[in-house]
Short mmCIF file of C-alpha atoms and ligand atoms in Angstrom, two decimals:
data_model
loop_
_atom_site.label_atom_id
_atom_site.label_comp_id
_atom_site.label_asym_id
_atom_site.label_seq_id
_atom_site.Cartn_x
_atom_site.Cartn_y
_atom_site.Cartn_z
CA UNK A 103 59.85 17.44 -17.61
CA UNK A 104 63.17 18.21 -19.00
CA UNK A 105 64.73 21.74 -19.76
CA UNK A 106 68.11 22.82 -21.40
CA UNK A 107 69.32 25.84 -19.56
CA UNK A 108 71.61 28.31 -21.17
CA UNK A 109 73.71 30.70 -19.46
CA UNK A 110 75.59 33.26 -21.73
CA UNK A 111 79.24 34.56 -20.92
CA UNK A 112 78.36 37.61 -18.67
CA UNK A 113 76.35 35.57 -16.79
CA UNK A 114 79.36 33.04 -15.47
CA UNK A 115 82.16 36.09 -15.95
CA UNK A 116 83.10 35.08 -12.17
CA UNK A 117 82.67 32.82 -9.37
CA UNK A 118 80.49 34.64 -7.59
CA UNK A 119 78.02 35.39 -10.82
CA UNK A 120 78.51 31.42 -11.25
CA UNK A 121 77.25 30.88 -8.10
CA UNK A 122 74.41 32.44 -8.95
CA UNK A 123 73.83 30.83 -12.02
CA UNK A 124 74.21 26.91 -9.41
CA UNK A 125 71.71 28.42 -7.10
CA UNK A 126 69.35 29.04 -10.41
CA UNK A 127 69.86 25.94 -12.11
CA UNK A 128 69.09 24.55 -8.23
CA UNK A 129 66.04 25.95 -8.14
CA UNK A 130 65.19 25.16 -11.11
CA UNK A 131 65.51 21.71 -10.11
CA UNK A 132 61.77 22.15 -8.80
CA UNK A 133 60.04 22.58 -12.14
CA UNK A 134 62.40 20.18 -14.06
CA UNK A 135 63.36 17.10 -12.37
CA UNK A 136 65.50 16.36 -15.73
CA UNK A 137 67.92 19.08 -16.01
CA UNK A 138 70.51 19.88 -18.93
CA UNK A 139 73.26 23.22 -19.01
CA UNK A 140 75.18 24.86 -21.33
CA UNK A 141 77.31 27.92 -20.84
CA UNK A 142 79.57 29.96 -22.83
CA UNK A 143 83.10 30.61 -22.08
CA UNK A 144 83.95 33.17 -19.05
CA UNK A 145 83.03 36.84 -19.74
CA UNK A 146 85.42 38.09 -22.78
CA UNK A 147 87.40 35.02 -22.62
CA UNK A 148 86.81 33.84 -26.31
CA UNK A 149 87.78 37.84 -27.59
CA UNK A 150 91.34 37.40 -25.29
CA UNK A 151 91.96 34.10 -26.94
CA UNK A 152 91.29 34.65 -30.53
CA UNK A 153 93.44 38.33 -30.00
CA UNK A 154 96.00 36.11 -28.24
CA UNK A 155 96.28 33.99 -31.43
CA UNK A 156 96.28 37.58 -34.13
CA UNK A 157 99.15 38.41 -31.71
CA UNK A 158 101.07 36.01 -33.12
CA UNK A 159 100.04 36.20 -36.60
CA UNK A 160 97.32 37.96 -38.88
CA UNK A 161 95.80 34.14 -40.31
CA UNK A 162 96.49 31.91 -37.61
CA UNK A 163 95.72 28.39 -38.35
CA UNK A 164 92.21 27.44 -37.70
CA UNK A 165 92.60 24.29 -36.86
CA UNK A 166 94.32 25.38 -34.12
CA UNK A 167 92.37 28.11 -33.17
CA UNK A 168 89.32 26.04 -33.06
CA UNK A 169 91.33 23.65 -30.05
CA UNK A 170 92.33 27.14 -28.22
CA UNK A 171 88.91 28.92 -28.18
CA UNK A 172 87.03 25.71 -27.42
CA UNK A 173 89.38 25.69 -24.41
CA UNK A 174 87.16 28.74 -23.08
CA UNK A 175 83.54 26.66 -22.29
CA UNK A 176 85.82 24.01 -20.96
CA UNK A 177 86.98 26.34 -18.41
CA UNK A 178 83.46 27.62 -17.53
CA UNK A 179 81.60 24.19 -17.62
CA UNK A 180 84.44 22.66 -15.46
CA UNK A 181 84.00 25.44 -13.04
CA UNK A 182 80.32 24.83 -12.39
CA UNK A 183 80.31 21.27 -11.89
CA UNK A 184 83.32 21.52 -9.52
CA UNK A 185 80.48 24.56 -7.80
CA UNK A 186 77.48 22.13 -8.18
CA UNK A 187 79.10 18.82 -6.89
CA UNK A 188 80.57 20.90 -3.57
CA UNK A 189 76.94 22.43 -3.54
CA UNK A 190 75.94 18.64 -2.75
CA UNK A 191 74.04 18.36 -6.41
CA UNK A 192 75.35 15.49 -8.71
CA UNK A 193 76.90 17.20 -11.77
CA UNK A 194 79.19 16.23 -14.98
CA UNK A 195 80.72 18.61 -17.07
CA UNK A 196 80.56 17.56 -21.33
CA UNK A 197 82.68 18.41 -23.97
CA UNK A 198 80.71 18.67 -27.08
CA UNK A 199 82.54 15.95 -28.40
CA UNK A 200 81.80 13.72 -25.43
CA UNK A 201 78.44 15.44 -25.71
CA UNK A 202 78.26 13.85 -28.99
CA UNK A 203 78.20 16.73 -30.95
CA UNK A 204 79.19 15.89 -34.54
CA UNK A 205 79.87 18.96 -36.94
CA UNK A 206 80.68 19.57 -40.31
CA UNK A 207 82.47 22.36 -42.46
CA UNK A 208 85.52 24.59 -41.79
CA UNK A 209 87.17 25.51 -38.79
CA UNK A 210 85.44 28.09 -36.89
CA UNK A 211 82.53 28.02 -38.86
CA UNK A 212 81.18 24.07 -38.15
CA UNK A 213 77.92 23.26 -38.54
CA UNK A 214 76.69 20.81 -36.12
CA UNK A 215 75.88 17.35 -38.59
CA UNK A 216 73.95 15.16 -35.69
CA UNK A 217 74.16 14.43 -31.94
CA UNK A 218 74.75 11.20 -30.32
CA UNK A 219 72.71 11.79 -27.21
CA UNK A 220 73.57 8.48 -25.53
CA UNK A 221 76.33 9.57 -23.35
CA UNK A 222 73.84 12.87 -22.11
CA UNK A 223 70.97 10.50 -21.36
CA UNK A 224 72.71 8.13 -19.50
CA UNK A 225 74.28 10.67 -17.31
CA UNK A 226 70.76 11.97 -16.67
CA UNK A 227 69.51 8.84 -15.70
CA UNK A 228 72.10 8.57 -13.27
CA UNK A 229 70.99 11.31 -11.51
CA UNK A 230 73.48 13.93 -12.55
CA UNK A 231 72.69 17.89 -14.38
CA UNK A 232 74.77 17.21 -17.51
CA UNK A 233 76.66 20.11 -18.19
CA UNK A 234 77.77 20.56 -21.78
CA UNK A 235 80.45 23.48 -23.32
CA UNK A 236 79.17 25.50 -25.61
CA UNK A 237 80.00 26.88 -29.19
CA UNK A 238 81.88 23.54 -30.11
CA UNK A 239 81.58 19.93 -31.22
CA UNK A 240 84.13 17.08 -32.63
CA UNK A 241 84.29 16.12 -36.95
CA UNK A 242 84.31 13.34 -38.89
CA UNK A 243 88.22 13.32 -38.21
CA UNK A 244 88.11 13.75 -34.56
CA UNK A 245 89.26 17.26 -34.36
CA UNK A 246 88.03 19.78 -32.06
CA UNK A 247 85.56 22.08 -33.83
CA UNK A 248 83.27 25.43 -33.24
CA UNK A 249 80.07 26.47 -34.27
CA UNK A 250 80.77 30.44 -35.13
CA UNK A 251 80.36 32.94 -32.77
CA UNK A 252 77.29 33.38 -30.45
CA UNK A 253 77.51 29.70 -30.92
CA UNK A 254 76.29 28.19 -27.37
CA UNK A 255 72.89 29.47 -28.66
CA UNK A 256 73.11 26.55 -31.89
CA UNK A 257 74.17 24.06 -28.64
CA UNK A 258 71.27 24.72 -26.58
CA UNK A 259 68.38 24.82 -28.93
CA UNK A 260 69.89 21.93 -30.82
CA UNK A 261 70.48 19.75 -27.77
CA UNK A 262 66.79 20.73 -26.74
CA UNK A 263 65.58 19.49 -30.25
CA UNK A 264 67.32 16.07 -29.53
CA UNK A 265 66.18 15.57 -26.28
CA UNK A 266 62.89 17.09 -26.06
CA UNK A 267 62.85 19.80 -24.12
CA UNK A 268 62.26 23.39 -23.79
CA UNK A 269 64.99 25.72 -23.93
CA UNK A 270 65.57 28.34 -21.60
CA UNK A 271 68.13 31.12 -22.61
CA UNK A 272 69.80 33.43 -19.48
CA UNK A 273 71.19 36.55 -20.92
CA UNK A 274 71.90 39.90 -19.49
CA UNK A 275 68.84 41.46 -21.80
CA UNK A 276 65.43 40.07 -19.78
CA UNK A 277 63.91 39.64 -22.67
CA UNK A 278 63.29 40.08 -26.46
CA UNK A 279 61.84 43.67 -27.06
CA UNK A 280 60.59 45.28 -29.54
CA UNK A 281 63.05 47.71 -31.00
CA UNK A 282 66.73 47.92 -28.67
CA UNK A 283 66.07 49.89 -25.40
CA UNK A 284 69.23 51.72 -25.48
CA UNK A 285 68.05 53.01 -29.04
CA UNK A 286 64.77 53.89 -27.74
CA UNK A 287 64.22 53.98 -23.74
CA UNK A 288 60.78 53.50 -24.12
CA UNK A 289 60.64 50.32 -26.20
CA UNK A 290 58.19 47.42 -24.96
CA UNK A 291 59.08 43.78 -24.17
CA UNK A 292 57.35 41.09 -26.19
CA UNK A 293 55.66 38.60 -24.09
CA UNK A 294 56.41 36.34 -27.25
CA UNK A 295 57.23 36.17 -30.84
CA UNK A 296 56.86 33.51 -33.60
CA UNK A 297 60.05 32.22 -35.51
CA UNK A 298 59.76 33.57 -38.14
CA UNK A 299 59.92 36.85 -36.77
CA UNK A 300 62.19 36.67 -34.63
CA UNK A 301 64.93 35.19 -36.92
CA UNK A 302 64.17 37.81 -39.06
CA UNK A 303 65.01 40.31 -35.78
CA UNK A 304 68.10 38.23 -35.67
CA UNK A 305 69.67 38.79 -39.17
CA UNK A 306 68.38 42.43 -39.37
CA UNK A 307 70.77 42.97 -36.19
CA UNK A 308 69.09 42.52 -33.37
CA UNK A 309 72.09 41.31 -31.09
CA UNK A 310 70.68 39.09 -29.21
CA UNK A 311 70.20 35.43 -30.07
CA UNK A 312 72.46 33.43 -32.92
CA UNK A 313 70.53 33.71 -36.06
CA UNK A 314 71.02 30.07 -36.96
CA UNK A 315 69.72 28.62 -33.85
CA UNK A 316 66.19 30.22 -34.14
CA UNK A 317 66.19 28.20 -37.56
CA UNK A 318 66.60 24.99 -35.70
CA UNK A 319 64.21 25.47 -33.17
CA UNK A 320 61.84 26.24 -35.73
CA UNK A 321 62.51 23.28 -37.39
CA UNK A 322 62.13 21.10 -34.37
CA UNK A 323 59.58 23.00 -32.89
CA UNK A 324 61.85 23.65 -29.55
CA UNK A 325 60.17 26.21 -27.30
CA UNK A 326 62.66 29.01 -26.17
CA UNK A 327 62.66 31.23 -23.30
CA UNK A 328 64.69 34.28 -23.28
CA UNK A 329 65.35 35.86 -19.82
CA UNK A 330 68.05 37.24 -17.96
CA UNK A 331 68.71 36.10 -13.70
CA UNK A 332 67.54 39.48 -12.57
CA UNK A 333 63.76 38.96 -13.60
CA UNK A 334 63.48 35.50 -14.38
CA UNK A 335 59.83 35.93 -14.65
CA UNK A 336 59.43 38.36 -17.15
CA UNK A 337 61.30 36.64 -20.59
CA UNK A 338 59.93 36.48 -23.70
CA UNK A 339 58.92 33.10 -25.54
CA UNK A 340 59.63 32.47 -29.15
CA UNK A 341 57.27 29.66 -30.15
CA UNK A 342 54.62 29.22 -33.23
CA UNK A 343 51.46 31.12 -32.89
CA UNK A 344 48.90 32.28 -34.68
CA UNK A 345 48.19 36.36 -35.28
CA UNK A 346 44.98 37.48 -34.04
CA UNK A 347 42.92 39.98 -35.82
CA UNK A 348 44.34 42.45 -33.24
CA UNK A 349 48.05 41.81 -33.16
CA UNK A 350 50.47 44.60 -34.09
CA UNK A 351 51.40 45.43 -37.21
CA UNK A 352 54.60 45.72 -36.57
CA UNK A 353 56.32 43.79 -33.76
CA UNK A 354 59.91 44.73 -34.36
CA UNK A 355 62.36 47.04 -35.10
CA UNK A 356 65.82 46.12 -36.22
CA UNK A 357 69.00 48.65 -36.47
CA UNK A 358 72.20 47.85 -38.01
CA UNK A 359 74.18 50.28 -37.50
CA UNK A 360 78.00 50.63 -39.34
CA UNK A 361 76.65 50.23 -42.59
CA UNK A 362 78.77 51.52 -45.81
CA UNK A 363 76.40 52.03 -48.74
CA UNK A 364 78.12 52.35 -51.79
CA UNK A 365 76.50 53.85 -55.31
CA UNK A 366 78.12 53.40 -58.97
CA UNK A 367 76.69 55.47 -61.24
CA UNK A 368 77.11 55.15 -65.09
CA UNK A 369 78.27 51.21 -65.23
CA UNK A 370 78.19 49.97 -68.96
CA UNK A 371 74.71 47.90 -68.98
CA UNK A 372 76.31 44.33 -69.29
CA UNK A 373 75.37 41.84 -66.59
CA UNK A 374 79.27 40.48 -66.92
CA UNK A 375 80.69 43.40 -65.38
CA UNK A 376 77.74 43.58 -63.00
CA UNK A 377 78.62 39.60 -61.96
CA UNK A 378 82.69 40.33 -62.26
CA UNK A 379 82.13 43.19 -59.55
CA UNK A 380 79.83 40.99 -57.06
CA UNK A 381 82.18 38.31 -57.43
CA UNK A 382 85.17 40.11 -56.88
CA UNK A 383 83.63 41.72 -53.57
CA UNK A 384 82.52 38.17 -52.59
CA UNK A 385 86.28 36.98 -53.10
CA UNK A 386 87.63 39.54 -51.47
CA UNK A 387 85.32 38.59 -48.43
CA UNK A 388 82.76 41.35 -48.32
CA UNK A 389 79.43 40.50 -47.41
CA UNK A 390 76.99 42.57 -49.20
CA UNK A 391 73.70 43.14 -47.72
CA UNK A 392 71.01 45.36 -49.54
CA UNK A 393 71.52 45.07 -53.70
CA UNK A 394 69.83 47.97 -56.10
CA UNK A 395 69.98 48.39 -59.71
CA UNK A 396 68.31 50.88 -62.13
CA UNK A 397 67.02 49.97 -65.15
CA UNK A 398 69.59 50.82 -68.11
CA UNK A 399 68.86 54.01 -69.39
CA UNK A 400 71.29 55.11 -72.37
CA UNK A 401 72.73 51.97 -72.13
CA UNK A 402 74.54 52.41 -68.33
CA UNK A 403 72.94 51.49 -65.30
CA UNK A 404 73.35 52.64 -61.58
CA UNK A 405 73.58 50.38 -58.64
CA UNK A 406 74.39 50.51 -54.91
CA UNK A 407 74.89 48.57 -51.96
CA UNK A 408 75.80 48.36 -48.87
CA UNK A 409 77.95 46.26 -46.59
CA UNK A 410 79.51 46.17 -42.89
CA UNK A 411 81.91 49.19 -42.40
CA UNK A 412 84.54 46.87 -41.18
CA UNK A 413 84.70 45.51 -44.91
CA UNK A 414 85.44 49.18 -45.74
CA UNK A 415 88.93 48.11 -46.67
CA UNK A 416 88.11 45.60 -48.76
CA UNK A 417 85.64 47.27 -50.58
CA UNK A 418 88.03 50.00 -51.44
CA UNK A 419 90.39 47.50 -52.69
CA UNK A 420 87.47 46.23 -55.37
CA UNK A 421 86.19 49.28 -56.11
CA UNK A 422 89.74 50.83 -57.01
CA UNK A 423 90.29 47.75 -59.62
CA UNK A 424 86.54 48.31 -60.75
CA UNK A 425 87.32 52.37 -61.81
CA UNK A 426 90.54 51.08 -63.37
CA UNK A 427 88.44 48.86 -65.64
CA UNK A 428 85.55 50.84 -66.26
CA UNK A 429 86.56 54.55 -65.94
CA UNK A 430 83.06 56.35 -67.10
CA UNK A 431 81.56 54.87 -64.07
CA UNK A 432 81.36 57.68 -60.76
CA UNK A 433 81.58 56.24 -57.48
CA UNK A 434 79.85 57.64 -54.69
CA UNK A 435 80.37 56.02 -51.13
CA UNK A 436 78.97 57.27 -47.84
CA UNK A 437 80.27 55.36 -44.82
CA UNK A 438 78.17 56.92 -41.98
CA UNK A 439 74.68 54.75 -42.70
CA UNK A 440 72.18 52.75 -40.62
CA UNK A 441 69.66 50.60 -41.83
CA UNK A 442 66.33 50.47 -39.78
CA UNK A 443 64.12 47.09 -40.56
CA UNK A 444 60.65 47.01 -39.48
CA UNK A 445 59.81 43.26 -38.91
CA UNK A 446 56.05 41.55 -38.54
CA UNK A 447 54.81 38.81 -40.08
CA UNK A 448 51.08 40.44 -40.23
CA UNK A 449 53.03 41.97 -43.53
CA UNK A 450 51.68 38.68 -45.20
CA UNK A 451 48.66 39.16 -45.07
CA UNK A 452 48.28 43.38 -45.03
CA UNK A 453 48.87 45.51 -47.66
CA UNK A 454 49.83 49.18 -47.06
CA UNK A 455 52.79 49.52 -44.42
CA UNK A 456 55.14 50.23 -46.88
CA UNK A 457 53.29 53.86 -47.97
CA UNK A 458 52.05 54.34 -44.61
CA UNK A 459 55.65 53.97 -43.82
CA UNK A 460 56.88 56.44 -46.35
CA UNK A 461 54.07 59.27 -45.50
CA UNK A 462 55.19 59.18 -42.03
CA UNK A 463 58.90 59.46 -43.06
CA UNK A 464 57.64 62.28 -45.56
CA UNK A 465 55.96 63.94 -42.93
CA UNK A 466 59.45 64.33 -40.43
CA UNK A 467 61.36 64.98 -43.18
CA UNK A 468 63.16 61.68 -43.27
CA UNK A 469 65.48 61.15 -46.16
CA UNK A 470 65.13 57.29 -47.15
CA UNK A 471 68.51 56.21 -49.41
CA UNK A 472 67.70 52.71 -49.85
CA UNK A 473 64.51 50.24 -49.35
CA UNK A 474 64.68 46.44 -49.44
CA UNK A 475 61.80 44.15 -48.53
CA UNK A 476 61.39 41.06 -47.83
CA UNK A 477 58.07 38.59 -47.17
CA UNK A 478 58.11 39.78 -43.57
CA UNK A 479 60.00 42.83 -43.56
CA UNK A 480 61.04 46.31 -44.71
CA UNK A 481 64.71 47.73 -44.44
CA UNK A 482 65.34 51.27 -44.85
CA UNK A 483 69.14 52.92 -45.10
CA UNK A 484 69.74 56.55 -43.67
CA UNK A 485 72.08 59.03 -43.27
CA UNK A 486 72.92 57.77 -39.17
CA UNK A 487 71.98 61.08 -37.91
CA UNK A 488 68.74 60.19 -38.70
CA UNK A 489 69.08 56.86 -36.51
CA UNK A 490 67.13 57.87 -33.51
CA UNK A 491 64.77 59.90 -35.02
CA UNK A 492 63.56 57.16 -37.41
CA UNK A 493 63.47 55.07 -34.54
CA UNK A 494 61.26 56.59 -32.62
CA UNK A 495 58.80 57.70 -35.43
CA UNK A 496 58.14 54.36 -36.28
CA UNK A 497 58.21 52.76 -32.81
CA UNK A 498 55.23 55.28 -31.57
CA UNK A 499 53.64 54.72 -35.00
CA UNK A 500 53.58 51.08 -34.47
CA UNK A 501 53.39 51.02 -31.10
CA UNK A 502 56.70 48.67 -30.90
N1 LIG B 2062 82.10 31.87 -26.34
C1 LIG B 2062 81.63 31.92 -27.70
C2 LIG B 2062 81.62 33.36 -28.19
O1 LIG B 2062 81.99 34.25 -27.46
C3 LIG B 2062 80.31 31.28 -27.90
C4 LIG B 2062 79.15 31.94 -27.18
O2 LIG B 2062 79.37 32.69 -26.24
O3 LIG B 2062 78.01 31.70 -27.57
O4 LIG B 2062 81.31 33.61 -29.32
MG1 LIG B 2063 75.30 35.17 -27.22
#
């Protein structure tokens, strides 16, 4: 049996937490007589670099940037095998070019293409645990690429896909619960949770896998194990499986918290200047998140979004150009919202959780702004003094 064992940054943030991570990934040794690791970069190290870089200038160049903060797994997974091979256990520490990690895209944001797996294999044959870096990967040109941030995750699930195993994912959560236990203390771990669900946890804001990489082990059908060092035993898988009659409704809650929502009222009803505003926001880098429009009544329609408050800027900057334009239009904007998500795929199949959700928001008195829904989910935005309270009332409601 083989495994791929990931170990995120806190995890290797010294050498004495790396030595705990060898004397894991030795005992591991017993279940999995093929063995496979990737880690991240040291603690923080990947913030110090790319701050390093803004230090010098606000748009470095990200070619280069790519070859400095790949610099931070090489670090890490040097580190270990130096640890292992003193330990007396046959290691080699990877690139993820000599990993054979081909990517695709711009710099920063690569996309891994395929993965040559030759190199890996052979060094398992021999005997060795094959140690790859994290986050980063080689293009068509040679240069030094990464994935995106969080990116070790995309390493470890995709090297799993290519080489048949299960994944294994060591972070400092022991687990994936249901709603974030420093939102709600009393929150319950989920002994598993189907892709689906879980990558919709993931882009609601759940911090704590990369988004993309549940995709791919979804599409390769790679079992993953979330757990942390402290309770190995206790992680949660995220695997296919079928609902039973009995399941939750529910089995997540997301929060994203700095949210801006933004509302235009009175925008002349012409889907040009609806498309010239979305594409100047998209321009100006804003990602927008939740999208509502009225229908036109007297021949203006309202809409609002919302988008992360650290576009706030940017927004501004469109918005200002967008009154300018159009100056019957009133713009409203409230910076201080969350959105809660609840997430289950049993949503398919049932109808009714969206007014049993309202009724119990109408019966604490919580003020909903904006719903969005999608096959699987429901997103609400509040005022963020509402946050916990919302929280709560749904998690004992659904029994999250
Ligand atoms: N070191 C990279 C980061 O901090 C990749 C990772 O940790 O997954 O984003
Ligand atoms: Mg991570």
């Amino acid at each position: 049996m083989r495994a791929v064992l990931k170990f995120g940054g806190s995890s290797v943030q010294n050498l004495d937490l790396m030595k705990e991570v060898a004397q894991t990934i030795i005992e591991k040794k017993n279940t999995y007589n093929e063995l496979v690791v990737v880690l991240s970069a040291m603690g923080k190290t990947t913030n110090s670099l790319i701050k390093m870089a803004k230090d010098i200038t606000k748009y470095p160049n990200k070619r280069d940037v790519d070859l400095l903060i790949s610099t931070g797994e090489v670090v890490s997974i040097a580190l270990l095998s130096i640890m292992l091979n003193d330990m007396g256990y046959k290691s080699i520490a990877l690139t993820g070019e000599k990993a054979g990690i081909l990517t695709k895209g711009t710099h920063t944001k690569n996309k891994i293409s395929s993965i040559d797996t030759r190199r890996v294999e052979a060094h398992i044959q021999a005997g060795n645990i094959v140690i790859v870096a994290g986050f980063q990967g080689f293009n068509e040109a040679g240069e030094v690429t990464t994935l995106g941030r969080g990116g070790s995750d995309t390493t470890a699930i995709a090297l799993a896909a290519k080489l048949g195993a299960i994944c294994e994912i060591y972070t400092d959560v022991s687990g994936i619960y249901g709603v974030d236990p420093r939102i709600y203390p009393d929150a319950q771990k989920l002994t598993q949770i189907d892709y689906e669900e879980m990558k919709e946890m993931a882009f609601l804001g759940a911090n704590i896998m990369e988004p993309r990489s549940i995709d791919i082990a979804q599409n390769y059908g790679v079992t993953v194990y979330v757990t942390s060092l402290k309770n190995p035993l206790e992680g949660t898988y995220i695997k296919e499986y079928k609902q039973n009659m009995e399941d939750k409704k529910i089995t997540g809650i997301a929060v994203t918290e700095k949210v801006v929502m933004v509302s235009i009222r009175r925008i002349p009803y012409s889907t040009k200047i609806t498309a010239e505003l979305f594409k100047d926001l998209a321009l100006n880098e804003v990602n927008i998140d939740v999208i509502n429009q009225n229908p036109s009544v007297g021949g203006t329609i309202n809409i609002a979004f919302t988008a992360h408050a650290d576009d706030l800027d940017a927004v501004n900057e469109v918005l200002d150009k967008f009154e300018a334009k159009n100056p019957t239009i009133q713009v409203l904007k409230v910076n201080e919202v969350v959105k809660v998500s609840i997430v289950g795929s049993a949503m398919r199949s049932q109808s009714g959780i969206a007014a049993e959700v309202f009724e119990l928001f109408a019966e604490n008195d919580l003020e909903v702004k904006l719903v969005t829904t999608s096959e699987i989910s429901i997103s609400y935005t509040f005022d963020n003094k509402y946050k916990n309270k919302v929280v709560e009332v749904l998690a004992k409601h659904f029994n999250v």
